[in-house]
Coordinates of C-alpha atoms and ligand atoms in Angstrom, one line a residue:
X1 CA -58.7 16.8 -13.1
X2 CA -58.1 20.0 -14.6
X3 CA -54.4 20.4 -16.5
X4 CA -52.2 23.0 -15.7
X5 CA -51.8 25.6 -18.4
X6 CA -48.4 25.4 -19.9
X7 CA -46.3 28.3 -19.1
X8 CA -43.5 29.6 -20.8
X9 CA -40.9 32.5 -18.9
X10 CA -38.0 34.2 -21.3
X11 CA -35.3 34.7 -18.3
X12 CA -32.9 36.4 -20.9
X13 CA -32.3 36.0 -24.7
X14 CA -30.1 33.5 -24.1
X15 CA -32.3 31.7 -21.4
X16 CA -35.9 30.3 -21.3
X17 CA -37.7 27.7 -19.5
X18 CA -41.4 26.3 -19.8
X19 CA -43.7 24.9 -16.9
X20 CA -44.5 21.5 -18.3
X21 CA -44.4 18.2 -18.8
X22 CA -41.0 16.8 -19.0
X23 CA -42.2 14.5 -22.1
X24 CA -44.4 17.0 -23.5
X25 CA -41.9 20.2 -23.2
X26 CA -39.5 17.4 -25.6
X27 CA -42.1 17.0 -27.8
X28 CA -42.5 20.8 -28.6
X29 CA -39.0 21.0 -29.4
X30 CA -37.7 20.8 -32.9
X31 CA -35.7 17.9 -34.1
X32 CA -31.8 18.5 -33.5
X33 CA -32.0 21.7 -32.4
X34 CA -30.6 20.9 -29.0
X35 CA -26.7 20.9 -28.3
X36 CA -26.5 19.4 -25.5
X37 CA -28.4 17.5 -22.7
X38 CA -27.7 17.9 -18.8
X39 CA -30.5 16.6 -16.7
X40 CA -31.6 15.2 -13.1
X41 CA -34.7 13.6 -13.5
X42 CA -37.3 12.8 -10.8
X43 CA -37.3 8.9 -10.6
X44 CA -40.6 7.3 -8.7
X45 CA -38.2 4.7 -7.4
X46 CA -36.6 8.1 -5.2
X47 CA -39.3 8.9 -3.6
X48 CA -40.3 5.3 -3.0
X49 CA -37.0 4.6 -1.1
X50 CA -37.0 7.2 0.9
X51 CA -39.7 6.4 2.2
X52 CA -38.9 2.8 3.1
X53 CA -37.3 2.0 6.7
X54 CA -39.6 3.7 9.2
X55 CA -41.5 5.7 6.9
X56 CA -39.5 8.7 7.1
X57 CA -38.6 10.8 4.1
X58 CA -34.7 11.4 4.7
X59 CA -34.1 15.9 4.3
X60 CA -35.7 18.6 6.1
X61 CA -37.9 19.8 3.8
X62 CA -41.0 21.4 5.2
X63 CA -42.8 21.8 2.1
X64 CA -43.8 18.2 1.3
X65 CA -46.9 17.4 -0.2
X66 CA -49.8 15.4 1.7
X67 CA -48.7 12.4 0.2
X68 CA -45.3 13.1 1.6
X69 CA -43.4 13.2 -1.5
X70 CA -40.8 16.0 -2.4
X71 CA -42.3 16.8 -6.2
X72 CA -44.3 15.4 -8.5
X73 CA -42.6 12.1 -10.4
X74 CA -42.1 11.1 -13.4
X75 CA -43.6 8.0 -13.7
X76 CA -40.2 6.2 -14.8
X77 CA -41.8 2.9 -16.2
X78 CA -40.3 1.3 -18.9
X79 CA -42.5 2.6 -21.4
X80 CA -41.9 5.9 -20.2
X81 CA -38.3 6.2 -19.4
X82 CA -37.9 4.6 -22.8
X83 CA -40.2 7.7 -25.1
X84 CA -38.0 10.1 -22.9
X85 CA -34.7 8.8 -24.0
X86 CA -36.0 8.8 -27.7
X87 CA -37.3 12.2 -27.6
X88 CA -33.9 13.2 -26.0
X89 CA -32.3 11.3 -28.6
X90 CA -34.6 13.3 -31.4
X91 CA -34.3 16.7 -30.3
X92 CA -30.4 16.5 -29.8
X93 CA -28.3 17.6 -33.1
X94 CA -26.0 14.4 -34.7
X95 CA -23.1 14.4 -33.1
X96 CA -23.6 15.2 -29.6
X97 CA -24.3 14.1 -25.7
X98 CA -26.0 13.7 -22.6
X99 CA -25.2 13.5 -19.0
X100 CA -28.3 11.7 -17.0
X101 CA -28.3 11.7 -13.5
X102 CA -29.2 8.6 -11.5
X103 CA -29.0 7.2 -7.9
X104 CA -28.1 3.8 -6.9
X105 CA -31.7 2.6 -7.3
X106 CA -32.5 4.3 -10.4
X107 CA -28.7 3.2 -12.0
X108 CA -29.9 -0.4 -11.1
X109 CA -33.1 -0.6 -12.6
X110 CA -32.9 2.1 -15.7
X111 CA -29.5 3.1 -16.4
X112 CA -29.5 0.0 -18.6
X113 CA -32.4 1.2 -21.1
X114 CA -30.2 4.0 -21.9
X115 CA -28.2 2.1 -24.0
X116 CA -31.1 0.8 -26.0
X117 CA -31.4 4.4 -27.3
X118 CA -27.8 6.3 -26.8
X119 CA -24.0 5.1 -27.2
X120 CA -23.0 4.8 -23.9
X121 CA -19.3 5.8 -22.9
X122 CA -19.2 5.9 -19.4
X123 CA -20.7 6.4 -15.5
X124 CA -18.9 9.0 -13.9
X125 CA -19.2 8.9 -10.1
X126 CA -19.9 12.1 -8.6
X127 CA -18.4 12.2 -5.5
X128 CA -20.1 14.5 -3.0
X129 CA -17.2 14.8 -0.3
X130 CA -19.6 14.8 2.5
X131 CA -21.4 11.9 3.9
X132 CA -25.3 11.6 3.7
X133 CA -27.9 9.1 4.8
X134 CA -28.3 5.7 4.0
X135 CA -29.5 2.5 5.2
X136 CA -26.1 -0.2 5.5
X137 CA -23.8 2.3 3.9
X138 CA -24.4 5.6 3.6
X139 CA -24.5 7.6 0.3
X140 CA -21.3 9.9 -0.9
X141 CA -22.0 9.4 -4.3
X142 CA -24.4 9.4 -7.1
X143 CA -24.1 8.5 -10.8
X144 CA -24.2 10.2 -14.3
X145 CA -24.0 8.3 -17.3
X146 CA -22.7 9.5 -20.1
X147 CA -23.8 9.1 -23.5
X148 CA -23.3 10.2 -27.0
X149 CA -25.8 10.3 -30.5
X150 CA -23.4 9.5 -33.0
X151 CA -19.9 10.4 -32.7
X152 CA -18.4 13.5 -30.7
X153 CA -14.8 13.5 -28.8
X154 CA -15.2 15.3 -25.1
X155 CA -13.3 18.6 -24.8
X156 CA -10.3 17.6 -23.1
X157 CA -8.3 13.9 -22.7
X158 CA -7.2 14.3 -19.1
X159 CA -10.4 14.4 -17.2
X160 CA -11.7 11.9 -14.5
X161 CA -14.9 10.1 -14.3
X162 CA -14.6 10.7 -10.5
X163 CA -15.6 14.4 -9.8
X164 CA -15.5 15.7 -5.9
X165 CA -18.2 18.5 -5.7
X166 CA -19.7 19.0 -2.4
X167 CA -23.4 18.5 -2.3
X168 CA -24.9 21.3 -1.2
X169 CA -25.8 21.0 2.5
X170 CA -29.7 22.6 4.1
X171 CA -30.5 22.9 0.3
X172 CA -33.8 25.6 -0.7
X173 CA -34.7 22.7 -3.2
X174 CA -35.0 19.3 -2.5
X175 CA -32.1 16.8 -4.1
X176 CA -30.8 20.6 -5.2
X177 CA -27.7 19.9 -7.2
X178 CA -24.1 21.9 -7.0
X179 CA -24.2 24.5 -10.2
X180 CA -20.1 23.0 -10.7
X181 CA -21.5 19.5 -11.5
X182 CA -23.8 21.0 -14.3
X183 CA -20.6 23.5 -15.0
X184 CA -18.2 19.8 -15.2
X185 CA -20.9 18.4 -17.8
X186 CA -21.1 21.5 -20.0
X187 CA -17.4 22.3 -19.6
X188 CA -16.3 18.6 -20.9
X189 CA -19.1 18.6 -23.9
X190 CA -18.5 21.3 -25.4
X191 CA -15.5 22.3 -28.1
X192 CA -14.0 25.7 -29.6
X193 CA -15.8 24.8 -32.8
X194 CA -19.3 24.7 -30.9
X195 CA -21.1 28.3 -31.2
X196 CA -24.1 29.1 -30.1
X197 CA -24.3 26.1 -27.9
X198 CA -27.6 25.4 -26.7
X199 CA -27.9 23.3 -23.3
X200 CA -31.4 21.9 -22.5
X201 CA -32.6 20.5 -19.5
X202 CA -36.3 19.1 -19.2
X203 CA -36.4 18.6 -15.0
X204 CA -35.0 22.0 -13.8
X205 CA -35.6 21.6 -10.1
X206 CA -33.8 24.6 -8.4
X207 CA -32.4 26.2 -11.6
X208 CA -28.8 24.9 -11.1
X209 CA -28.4 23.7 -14.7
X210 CA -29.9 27.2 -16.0
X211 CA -26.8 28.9 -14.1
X212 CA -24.4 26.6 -14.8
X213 CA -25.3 27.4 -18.7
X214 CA -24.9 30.9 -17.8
X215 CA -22.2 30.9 -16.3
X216 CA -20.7 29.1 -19.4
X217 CA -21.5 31.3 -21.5
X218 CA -24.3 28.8 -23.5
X219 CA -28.0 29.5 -24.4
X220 CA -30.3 27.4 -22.1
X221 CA -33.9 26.0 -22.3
X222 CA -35.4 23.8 -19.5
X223 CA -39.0 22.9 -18.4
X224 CA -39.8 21.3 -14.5
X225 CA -43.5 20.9 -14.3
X226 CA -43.8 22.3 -10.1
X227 CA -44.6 26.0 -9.5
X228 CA -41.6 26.2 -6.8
X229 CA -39.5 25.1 -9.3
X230 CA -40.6 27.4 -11.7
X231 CA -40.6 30.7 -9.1
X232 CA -36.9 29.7 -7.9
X233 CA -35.4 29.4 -11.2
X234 CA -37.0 32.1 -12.9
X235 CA -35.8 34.5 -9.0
X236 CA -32.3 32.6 -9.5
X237 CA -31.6 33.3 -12.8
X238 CA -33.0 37.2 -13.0
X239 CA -30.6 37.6 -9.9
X240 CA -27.9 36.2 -11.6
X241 CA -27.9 38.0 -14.8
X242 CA -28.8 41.0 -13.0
X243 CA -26.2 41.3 -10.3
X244 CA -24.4 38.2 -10.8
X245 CA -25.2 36.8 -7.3
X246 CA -26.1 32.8 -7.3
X247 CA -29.2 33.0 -4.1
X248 CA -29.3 29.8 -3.4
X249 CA -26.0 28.8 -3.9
X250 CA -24.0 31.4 -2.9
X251 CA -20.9 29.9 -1.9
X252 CA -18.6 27.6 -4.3
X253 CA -19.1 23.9 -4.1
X254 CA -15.5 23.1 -4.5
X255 CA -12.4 23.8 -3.2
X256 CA -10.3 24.8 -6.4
X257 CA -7.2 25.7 -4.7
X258 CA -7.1 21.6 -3.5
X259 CA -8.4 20.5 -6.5
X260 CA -7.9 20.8 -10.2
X261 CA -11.1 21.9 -12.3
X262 CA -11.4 21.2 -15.6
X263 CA -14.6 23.9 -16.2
Ligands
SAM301 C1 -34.3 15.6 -8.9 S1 -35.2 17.1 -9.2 C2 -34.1 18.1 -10.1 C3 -33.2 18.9 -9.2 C4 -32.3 19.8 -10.0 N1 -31.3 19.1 -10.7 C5 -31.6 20.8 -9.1 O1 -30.4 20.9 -9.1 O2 -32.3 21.5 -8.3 C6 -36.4 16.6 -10.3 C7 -37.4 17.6 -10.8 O3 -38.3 17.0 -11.7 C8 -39.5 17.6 -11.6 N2 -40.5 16.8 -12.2 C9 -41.2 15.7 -11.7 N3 -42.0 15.2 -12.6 C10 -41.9 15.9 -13.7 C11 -42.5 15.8 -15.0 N4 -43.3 14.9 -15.3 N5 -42.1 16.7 -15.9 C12 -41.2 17.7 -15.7 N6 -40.6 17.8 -14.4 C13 -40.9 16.9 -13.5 C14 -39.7 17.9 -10.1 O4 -40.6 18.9 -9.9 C15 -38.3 18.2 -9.7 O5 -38.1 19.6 -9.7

């Protein structure tokens, strides 16, 4: 099979992402060079899941592949899941975090390798207001954990590790994530002292976490190793710095006059 030929987009000079392999875009990067680490990785056990039951994928999406899947997967093995968390741990500076996104299946059967590599300080429940679907009970909720290399304090003492943030409903992307959860990670990492903060995120999907950087006023580098992926984040994020206008998340994903934000 012939391999795709890396591809690397500059969005702005604070902003660039690569179409690659998740491991291999890691390996390109320096050692601690990265700030920070905000990601949502595509677990085989996800698309396995969904399509347990009657075979159906749960979503709308039209643009599945012929094997039914959403996107490609990482192939979280053990052996696997465990050079990405050590290539995480490598390119992050000393002192600093990582937020990695998991859903109930992935938090049972990964989550735990995590803390072979990373100091792990807690799973913050990201509450997504609305119901979804679900065999037994269905899902409100999915799962970040939160880890440190070394030693670093978060930015403020009074936040929760529940955060309500709708999930955004008819999404352009599938398992697209609200731009305020990535905005919550970023806001509670970073400190006054940090300059120059560089966020990295090595399974970009829509783009959310390349906005949310933005929007924070960090640098950003990511990688996602589909073509859609690629073409909405690099559309997204142009928009954004050009006009300021989030396309496919126009509207907020939290109600901030219920709700105190911390980002
Ligand atoms: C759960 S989605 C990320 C969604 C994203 N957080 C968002 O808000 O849109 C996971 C992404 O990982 C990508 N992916 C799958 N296998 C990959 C690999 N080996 N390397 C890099 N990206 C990969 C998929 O194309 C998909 O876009």
């Amino acid at each position: 099979m012939a391999t795709k030929k890396k591809k690397i987009i500059t969005l702005s000079n604070e902003a660039v992402i690569h179409q690659e392999d998740a491991l291999k875009f890691l390996k390109s990067l320096d050692t601690e060079s990265v700030d920070l680490i905000v990601t949502d990785p595509a677990y085989s056990g996800m698309n396995q899941h969904l399509q347990l039951g009657k075979g159906r994928i749960v979503g709308e999406y039209k643009d599945k592949s012929d094997d039914g899947k959403w996107f490609n997967e990482f192939h979280d093995n053990e052996e696997n899941y465990e050079i990405f968390l050590k290539e995480c741990y490598r390119v992050l500076k000393k002192d600093s975090h990582i937020f990695i996104m998991f859903d109930s299946y992935s938090l049972i059967t990964l989550s735990n390798m995590v803390r072979n590599v990373f100091n792990v300080k807690n799973i913050i429940t990201w509450d997504k207001v609305n119901i979804g679907m679900g065999h037994y009970f269905r899902r409100q909720s999915e799962f970040i954990i939160f880890a440190c290399k070394g030693k670093k304090p978060v930015s403020r003492r009074d936040m929760p590790d529940i955060w309500k943030i709708k999930r955004i409903h008819k999404s352009s992307y599938p398992t697209q994530k609200p731009v305020e959860l990535f905005e919550a990670m970023i806001a509670s990492s970073r400190l006054k002292t940090d300059i120059d903060y560089l966020v990295c995120d090595p399974f970009l999907g829509s783009g959310s976490s390349a906005i949310a950087s933005l929007r924070q006023g960090c640098r950003f580098i990511g990688s996602d190793i589909s073509d859609k992926s690629i073409s909405m984040t690099t559309e997204r994020a142009k928009k954004f710095i050009d006009e300021g206008i989030d396309i496919y998340q126009p509207n907020s994903a939290v109600d901030s006059d219920k709700q105190k934000i911390f980002w």
